[in-house]
Amino acid sequence: MAAFLTGTPQPAGDPASGVGVLFRPGDPGSALDADGLNPVVYWIVAGLLLAGLVTDGLWAWLRLRRHTHRIEAEVSGLQVGDVDFGKNLVVIRLQVFPGKGGLVTKPTKSREERRVPILEPLRSVLERLTNGKQPEDSLLFGPKGGYLTTATVRDAMNWDGTVAKLGLPDLTRHGLRHTWATWMADAGIPLHVIQDILRHASMETTRGYLHPDDRHLASAAEQANAFLSAAGQRKHARRSGPTARGL
């Protein structure tokens, strides 16, 4: 970009030559094989690009942090009455978070209730958590009966040790949302339903959560092979034959 702005030839060096610039900061043109490259313009452009990358990274980190705190608040806001075994749903309608003078309870950020289906492996856990309690009682607590945070959840689950044993040391709790979304898509649940449960504003955001493997390709190949086989063609001919004769 610096070469374009100054009207000099584009660098002929490969990407690895960029490392050489660090050792010759006063003459980046020599390292990049770009004669006449203005070092002042080069470093201004490089600084602006680096600042942009840092800004984007910070924005992504802050957004993820706000998202994590929102989920913390919504989980802490769950009450026993929010679990509807009849409809097989958990209703998220409140959030609880630390504030001045103690915990603050208020509606969710969008003030819209969100309904999450109860999967069968979770039903027995929810039955245990709700048994003998009043509808307005909190559903979940921290280890010492206090506010539930990602730190207390991590400690209670021995998260670091668990993911190490699984051989997935980089796995995060937010990553489990991606896993859940992928499993639901693989199960055939419509994408707009997954989007609604995850509370994504954009369908493209939901698509970004999906990480399918190659099994769907193998399944597609099996279906295609079955259709193209002699038996599959005879079956197709029987189905389409009457319609064709009718035409």
GROMACS .gro file of C-alpha atoms in nm:
model
  247
    1MET     CA    1   0.000   0.000   0.000
    2ALA     CA    2   0.287   0.236   0.080
    3ALA     CA    3   0.432   0.168  -0.266
    4PHE     CA    4   0.099   0.249  -0.426
    5LEU     CA    5   0.066   0.578  -0.235
    6THR     CA    6   0.417   0.691  -0.330
    7GLY     CA    7   0.402   0.573  -0.691
    8THR     CA    8   0.698   0.334  -0.654
    9PRO     CA    9   0.711  -0.022  -0.792
   10GLN     CA   10   0.536  -0.291  -0.590
   11PRO     CA   11   0.764  -0.497  -0.361
   12ALA     CA   12   0.913  -0.803  -0.534
   13GLY     CA   13   1.014  -0.980  -0.211
   14ASP     CA   14   0.820  -1.271  -0.067
   15PRO     CA   15   0.619  -1.242   0.260
   16ALA     CA   16   0.916  -1.373   0.458
   17SER     CA   17   1.119  -1.070   0.352
   18GLY     CA   18   0.894  -0.861   0.570
   19VAL     CA   19   1.088  -0.987   0.871
   20GLY     CA   20   1.399  -0.822   0.727
   21VAL     CA   21   1.231  -0.482   0.766
   22LEU     CA   22   1.266  -0.516   1.142
   23PHE     CA   23   1.643  -0.536   1.106
   24ARG     CA   24   1.661  -0.245   0.859
   25PRO     CA   25   1.384  -0.007   0.973
   26GLY     CA   26   1.546   0.290   0.804
   27ASP     CA   27   1.548   0.124   0.462
   28PRO     CA   28   1.243  -0.105   0.424
   29GLY     CA   29   1.270  -0.081   0.045
   30SER     CA   30   1.590  -0.286   0.041
   31ALA     CA   31   1.443  -0.561   0.257
   32LEU     CA   32   1.128  -0.578   0.043
   33ASP     CA   33   1.309  -0.537  -0.289
   34ALA     CA   34   1.113  -0.220  -0.361
   35ASP     CA   35   1.348   0.050  -0.484
   36GLY     CA   36   1.251   0.403  -0.389
   37LEU     CA   37   1.004   0.304  -0.117
   38ASN     CA   38   0.967   0.597   0.121
   39PRO     CA   39   1.043   0.469   0.476
   40VAL     CA   40   0.831   0.739   0.643
   41VAL     CA   41   0.522   0.653   0.437
   42TYR     CA   42   0.589   0.281   0.484
   43TRP     CA   43   0.595   0.303   0.864
   44ILE     CA   44   0.292   0.532   0.875
   45VAL     CA   45   0.093   0.282   0.669
   46ALA     CA   46   0.228  -0.011   0.874
   47GLY     CA   47   0.135   0.167   1.196
   48LEU     CA   48  -0.217   0.238   1.075
   49LEU     CA   49  -0.268  -0.124   0.968
   50LEU     CA   50  -0.134  -0.252   1.300
   51ALA     CA   51  -0.357  -0.011   1.490
   52GLY     CA   52  -0.654  -0.138   1.290
   53LEU     CA   53  -0.572  -0.499   1.372
   54VAL     CA   54  -0.534  -0.418   1.743
   55THR     CA   55  -0.861  -0.225   1.742
   56ASP     CA   56  -1.047  -0.512   1.573
   57GLY     CA   57  -0.899  -0.761   1.818
   58LEU     CA   58  -0.991  -0.545   2.117
   59TRP     CA   59  -1.344  -0.496   1.983
   60ALA     CA   60  -1.388  -0.873   1.941
   61TRP     CA   61  -1.254  -0.937   2.292
   62LEU     CA   62  -1.482  -0.678   2.450
   63ARG     CA   63  -1.782  -0.812   2.260
   64LEU     CA   64  -1.711  -1.167   2.374
   65ARG     CA   65  -1.659  -1.044   2.731
   66ARG     CA   66  -1.993  -0.859   2.730
   67HIS     CA   67  -2.159  -1.167   2.582
   68THR     CA   68  -2.008  -1.387   2.855
   69HIS     CA   69  -2.124  -1.152   3.133
   70ARG     CA   70  -2.473  -1.144   2.983
   71ILE     CA   71  -2.495  -1.522   2.987
   72GLU     CA   72  -2.369  -1.524   3.348
   73ALA     CA   73  -2.642  -1.280   3.444
   74GLU     CA   74  -2.914  -1.479   3.265
   75VAL     CA   75  -2.807  -1.810   3.420
   76SER     CA   76  -2.804  -1.648   3.765
   77GLY     CA   77  -3.149  -1.505   3.694
   78LEU     CA   78  -3.310  -1.845   3.633
   79GLN     CA   79  -3.582  -1.935   3.883
   80VAL     CA   80  -3.746  -2.269   3.957
   81GLY     CA   81  -4.067  -2.148   3.793
   82ASP     CA   82  -3.882  -2.087   3.467
   83VAL     CA   83  -3.853  -2.463   3.413
   84ASP     CA   84  -4.163  -2.587   3.233
   85PHE     CA   85  -4.155  -2.967   3.222
   86GLY     CA   86  -4.498  -2.977   3.059
   87LYS     CA   87  -4.377  -2.786   2.753
   88ASN     CA   88  -4.023  -2.921   2.785
   89LEU     CA   89  -3.880  -2.567   2.797
   90VAL     CA   90  -3.666  -2.340   3.012
   91VAL     CA   91  -3.775  -1.976   2.989
   92ILE     CA   92  -3.504  -1.711   3.023
   93ARG     CA   93  -3.664  -1.385   3.131
   94LEU     CA   94  -3.448  -1.230   3.406
   95GLN     CA   95  -3.085  -1.143   3.465
   96VAL     CA   96  -2.908  -1.102   3.798
   97PHE     CA   97  -2.573  -0.928   3.831
   98PRO     CA   98  -2.366  -0.748   4.099
   99GLY     CA   99  -2.442  -0.379   4.137
  100LYS     CA  100  -2.401  -0.100   4.387
  101GLY     CA  101  -2.541  -0.217   4.717
  102GLY     CA  102  -2.584  -0.582   4.615
  103LEU     CA  103  -2.731  -0.795   4.340
  104VAL     CA  104  -2.953  -0.635   4.076
  105THR     CA  105  -3.247  -0.824   3.922
  106LYS     CA  106  -3.400  -0.694   3.600
  107PRO     CA  107  -3.547  -0.824   3.272
  108THR     CA  108  -3.314  -0.952   3.002
  109LYS     CA  109  -3.139  -0.696   2.784
  110SER     CA  110  -3.390  -0.725   2.501
  111ARG     CA  111  -3.682  -0.755   2.749
  112GLU     CA  112  -3.792  -1.055   2.548
  113GLU     CA  113  -3.833  -1.401   2.694
  114ARG     CA  114  -3.620  -1.667   2.532
  115ARG     CA  115  -3.727  -2.032   2.534
  116VAL     CA  116  -3.469  -2.309   2.531
  117PRO     CA  117  -3.570  -2.674   2.479
  118ILE     CA  118  -3.484  -2.925   2.752
  119LEU     CA  119  -3.271  -3.206   2.615
  120GLU     CA  120  -3.333  -3.547   2.771
  121PRO     CA  121  -2.992  -3.578   2.948
  122LEU     CA  122  -3.065  -3.248   3.126
  123ARG     CA  123  -3.414  -3.338   3.246
  124SER     CA  124  -3.305  -3.542   3.550
  125VAL     CA  125  -3.068  -3.262   3.656
  126LEU     CA  126  -3.343  -3.002   3.636
  127GLU     CA  127  -3.582  -3.229   3.825
  128ARG     CA  128  -3.327  -3.253   4.107
  129LEU     CA  129  -3.268  -2.877   4.111
  130THR     CA  130  -3.640  -2.793   4.123
  131ASN     CA  131  -3.759  -3.066   4.360
  132GLY     CA  132  -3.921  -2.925   4.677
  133LYS     CA  133  -3.857  -2.560   4.586
  134GLN     CA  134  -4.090  -2.267   4.529
  135PRO     CA  135  -4.135  -2.114   4.181
  136GLU     CA  136  -3.961  -1.790   4.285
  137ASP     CA  137  -3.654  -1.968   4.428
  138SER     CA  138  -3.328  -1.932   4.236
  139LEU     CA  139  -3.247  -2.235   4.025
  140LEU     CA  140  -2.868  -2.216   4.047
  141PHE     CA  141  -2.616  -2.088   4.301
  142GLY     CA  142  -2.242  -2.052   4.327
  143PRO     CA  143  -2.039  -2.308   4.529
  144LYS     CA  144  -2.095  -2.108   4.850
  145GLY     CA  145  -2.453  -2.013   4.775
  146GLY     CA  146  -2.367  -1.682   4.611
  147TYR     CA  147  -2.369  -1.528   4.266
  148LEU     CA  148  -2.281  -1.765   3.982
  149THR     CA  149  -1.987  -1.651   3.765
  150THR     CA  150  -1.778  -1.811   3.492
  151ALA     CA  151  -1.494  -1.838   3.746
  152THR     CA  152  -1.705  -2.032   3.997
  153VAL     CA  153  -1.839  -2.257   3.720
  154ARG     CA  154  -1.486  -2.324   3.597
  155ASP     CA  155  -1.366  -2.411   3.946
  156ALA     CA  156  -1.668  -2.627   4.028
  157MET     CA  157  -1.625  -2.825   3.705
  158ASN     CA  158  -1.246  -2.841   3.730
  159TRP     CA  159  -1.262  -2.714   3.375
  160ASP     CA  160  -0.890  -2.691   3.307
  161GLY     CA  161  -0.828  -3.045   3.429
  162THR     CA  162  -1.131  -3.181   3.242
  163VAL     CA  163  -1.039  -3.038   2.902
  164ALA     CA  164  -0.679  -3.150   2.952
  165LYS     CA  165  -0.795  -3.509   3.008
  166LEU     CA  166  -1.009  -3.485   2.695
  167GLY     CA  167  -0.707  -3.371   2.497
  168LEU     CA  168  -0.882  -3.040   2.419
  169PRO     CA  169  -0.686  -2.785   2.623
  170ASP     CA  170  -0.806  -2.492   2.406
  171LEU     CA  171  -1.175  -2.573   2.449
  172THR     CA  172  -1.375  -2.290   2.610
  173ARG     CA  173  -1.723  -2.287   2.757
  174HIS     CA  174  -1.828  -2.048   2.481
  175GLY     CA  175  -1.700  -2.307   2.234
  176LEU     CA  176  -1.967  -2.544   2.364
  177ARG     CA  177  -2.228  -2.312   2.210
  178HIS     CA  178  -2.066  -2.381   1.873
  179THR     CA  179  -2.072  -2.755   1.946
  180TRP     CA  180  -2.440  -2.743   2.044
  181ALA     CA  181  -2.535  -2.544   1.733
  182THR     CA  182  -2.348  -2.789   1.509
  183TRP     CA  183  -2.514  -3.091   1.670
  184MET     CA  184  -2.859  -2.935   1.632
  185ALA     CA  185  -2.796  -2.857   1.264
  186ASP     CA  186  -2.670  -3.212   1.208
  187ALA     CA  187  -2.990  -3.338   1.372
  188GLY     CA  188  -3.191  -3.155   1.106
  189ILE     CA  189  -3.320  -2.865   1.318
  190PRO     CA  190  -3.393  -2.565   1.092
  191LEU     CA  191  -3.132  -2.292   1.102
  192HIS     CA  192  -3.384  -2.021   1.194
  193VAL     CA  193  -3.482  -2.220   1.505
  194ILE     CA  194  -3.117  -2.249   1.610
  195GLN     CA  195  -3.080  -1.875   1.546
  196ASP     CA  196  -3.378  -1.803   1.772
  197ILE     CA  197  -3.245  -2.019   2.056
  198LEU     CA  198  -2.897  -1.863   2.035
  199ARG     CA  199  -3.063  -1.520   2.006
  200HIS     CA  200  -2.860  -1.414   1.706
  201ALA     CA  201  -2.974  -1.108   1.514
  202SER     CA  202  -2.824  -1.238   1.190
  203MET     CA  203  -2.854  -1.576   1.023
  204GLU     CA  204  -2.493  -1.537   0.907
  205THR     CA  205  -2.381  -1.523   1.271
  206THR     CA  206  -2.555  -1.854   1.333
  207ARG     CA  207  -2.392  -2.004   1.023
  208GLY     CA  208  -2.057  -1.905   1.168
  209TYR     CA  209  -2.131  -2.121   1.473
  210LEU     CA  210  -2.164  -2.436   1.263
  211HIS     CA  211  -1.859  -2.656   1.216
  212PRO     CA  212  -1.977  -2.969   1.035
  213ASP     CA  213  -1.734  -3.250   0.963
  214ASP     CA  214  -1.712  -3.462   0.648
  215ARG     CA  215  -1.978  -3.711   0.754
  216HIS     CA  216  -2.251  -3.519   0.572
  217LEU     CA  217  -2.046  -3.547   0.251
  218ALA     CA  218  -2.011  -3.922   0.297
  219SER     CA  219  -2.386  -3.946   0.356
  220ALA     CA  220  -2.453  -3.744   0.040
  221ALA     CA  221  -2.227  -3.979  -0.157
  222GLU     CA  222  -2.417  -4.283  -0.024
  223GLN     CA  223  -2.750  -4.131  -0.128
  224ALA     CA  224  -2.617  -4.043  -0.472
  225ASN     CA  225  -2.470  -4.391  -0.521
  226ALA     CA  226  -2.798  -4.551  -0.417
  227PHE     CA  227  -2.990  -4.334  -0.665
  228LEU     CA  228  -2.747  -4.400  -0.951
  229SER     CA  229  -2.734  -4.777  -0.895
  230ALA     CA  230  -2.938  -5.009  -1.117
  231ALA     CA  231  -3.184  -5.080  -0.836
  232GLY     CA  232  -3.217  -4.708  -0.764
  233GLN     CA  233  -3.284  -4.627  -1.128
  234ARG     CA  234  -3.553  -4.900  -1.152
  235LYS     CA  235  -3.717  -4.759  -0.838
  236HIS     CA  236  -3.704  -4.409  -0.981
  237ALA     CA  237  -3.849  -4.531  -1.312
  238ARG     CA  238  -4.143  -4.696  -1.134
  239ARG     CA  239  -4.215  -4.375  -0.946
  240SER     CA  240  -4.189  -4.144  -1.246
  241GLY     CA  241  -4.332  -4.383  -1.505
  242PRO     CA  242  -4.707  -4.323  -1.451
  243THR     CA  243  -4.656  -3.949  -1.447
  244ALA     CA  244  -4.457  -3.960  -1.770
  245ARG     CA  245  -4.719  -4.179  -1.942
  246GLY     CA  246  -4.990  -3.944  -1.823
  247LEU     CA  247  -4.812  -3.659  -1.997
   0.00000   0.00000   0.00000
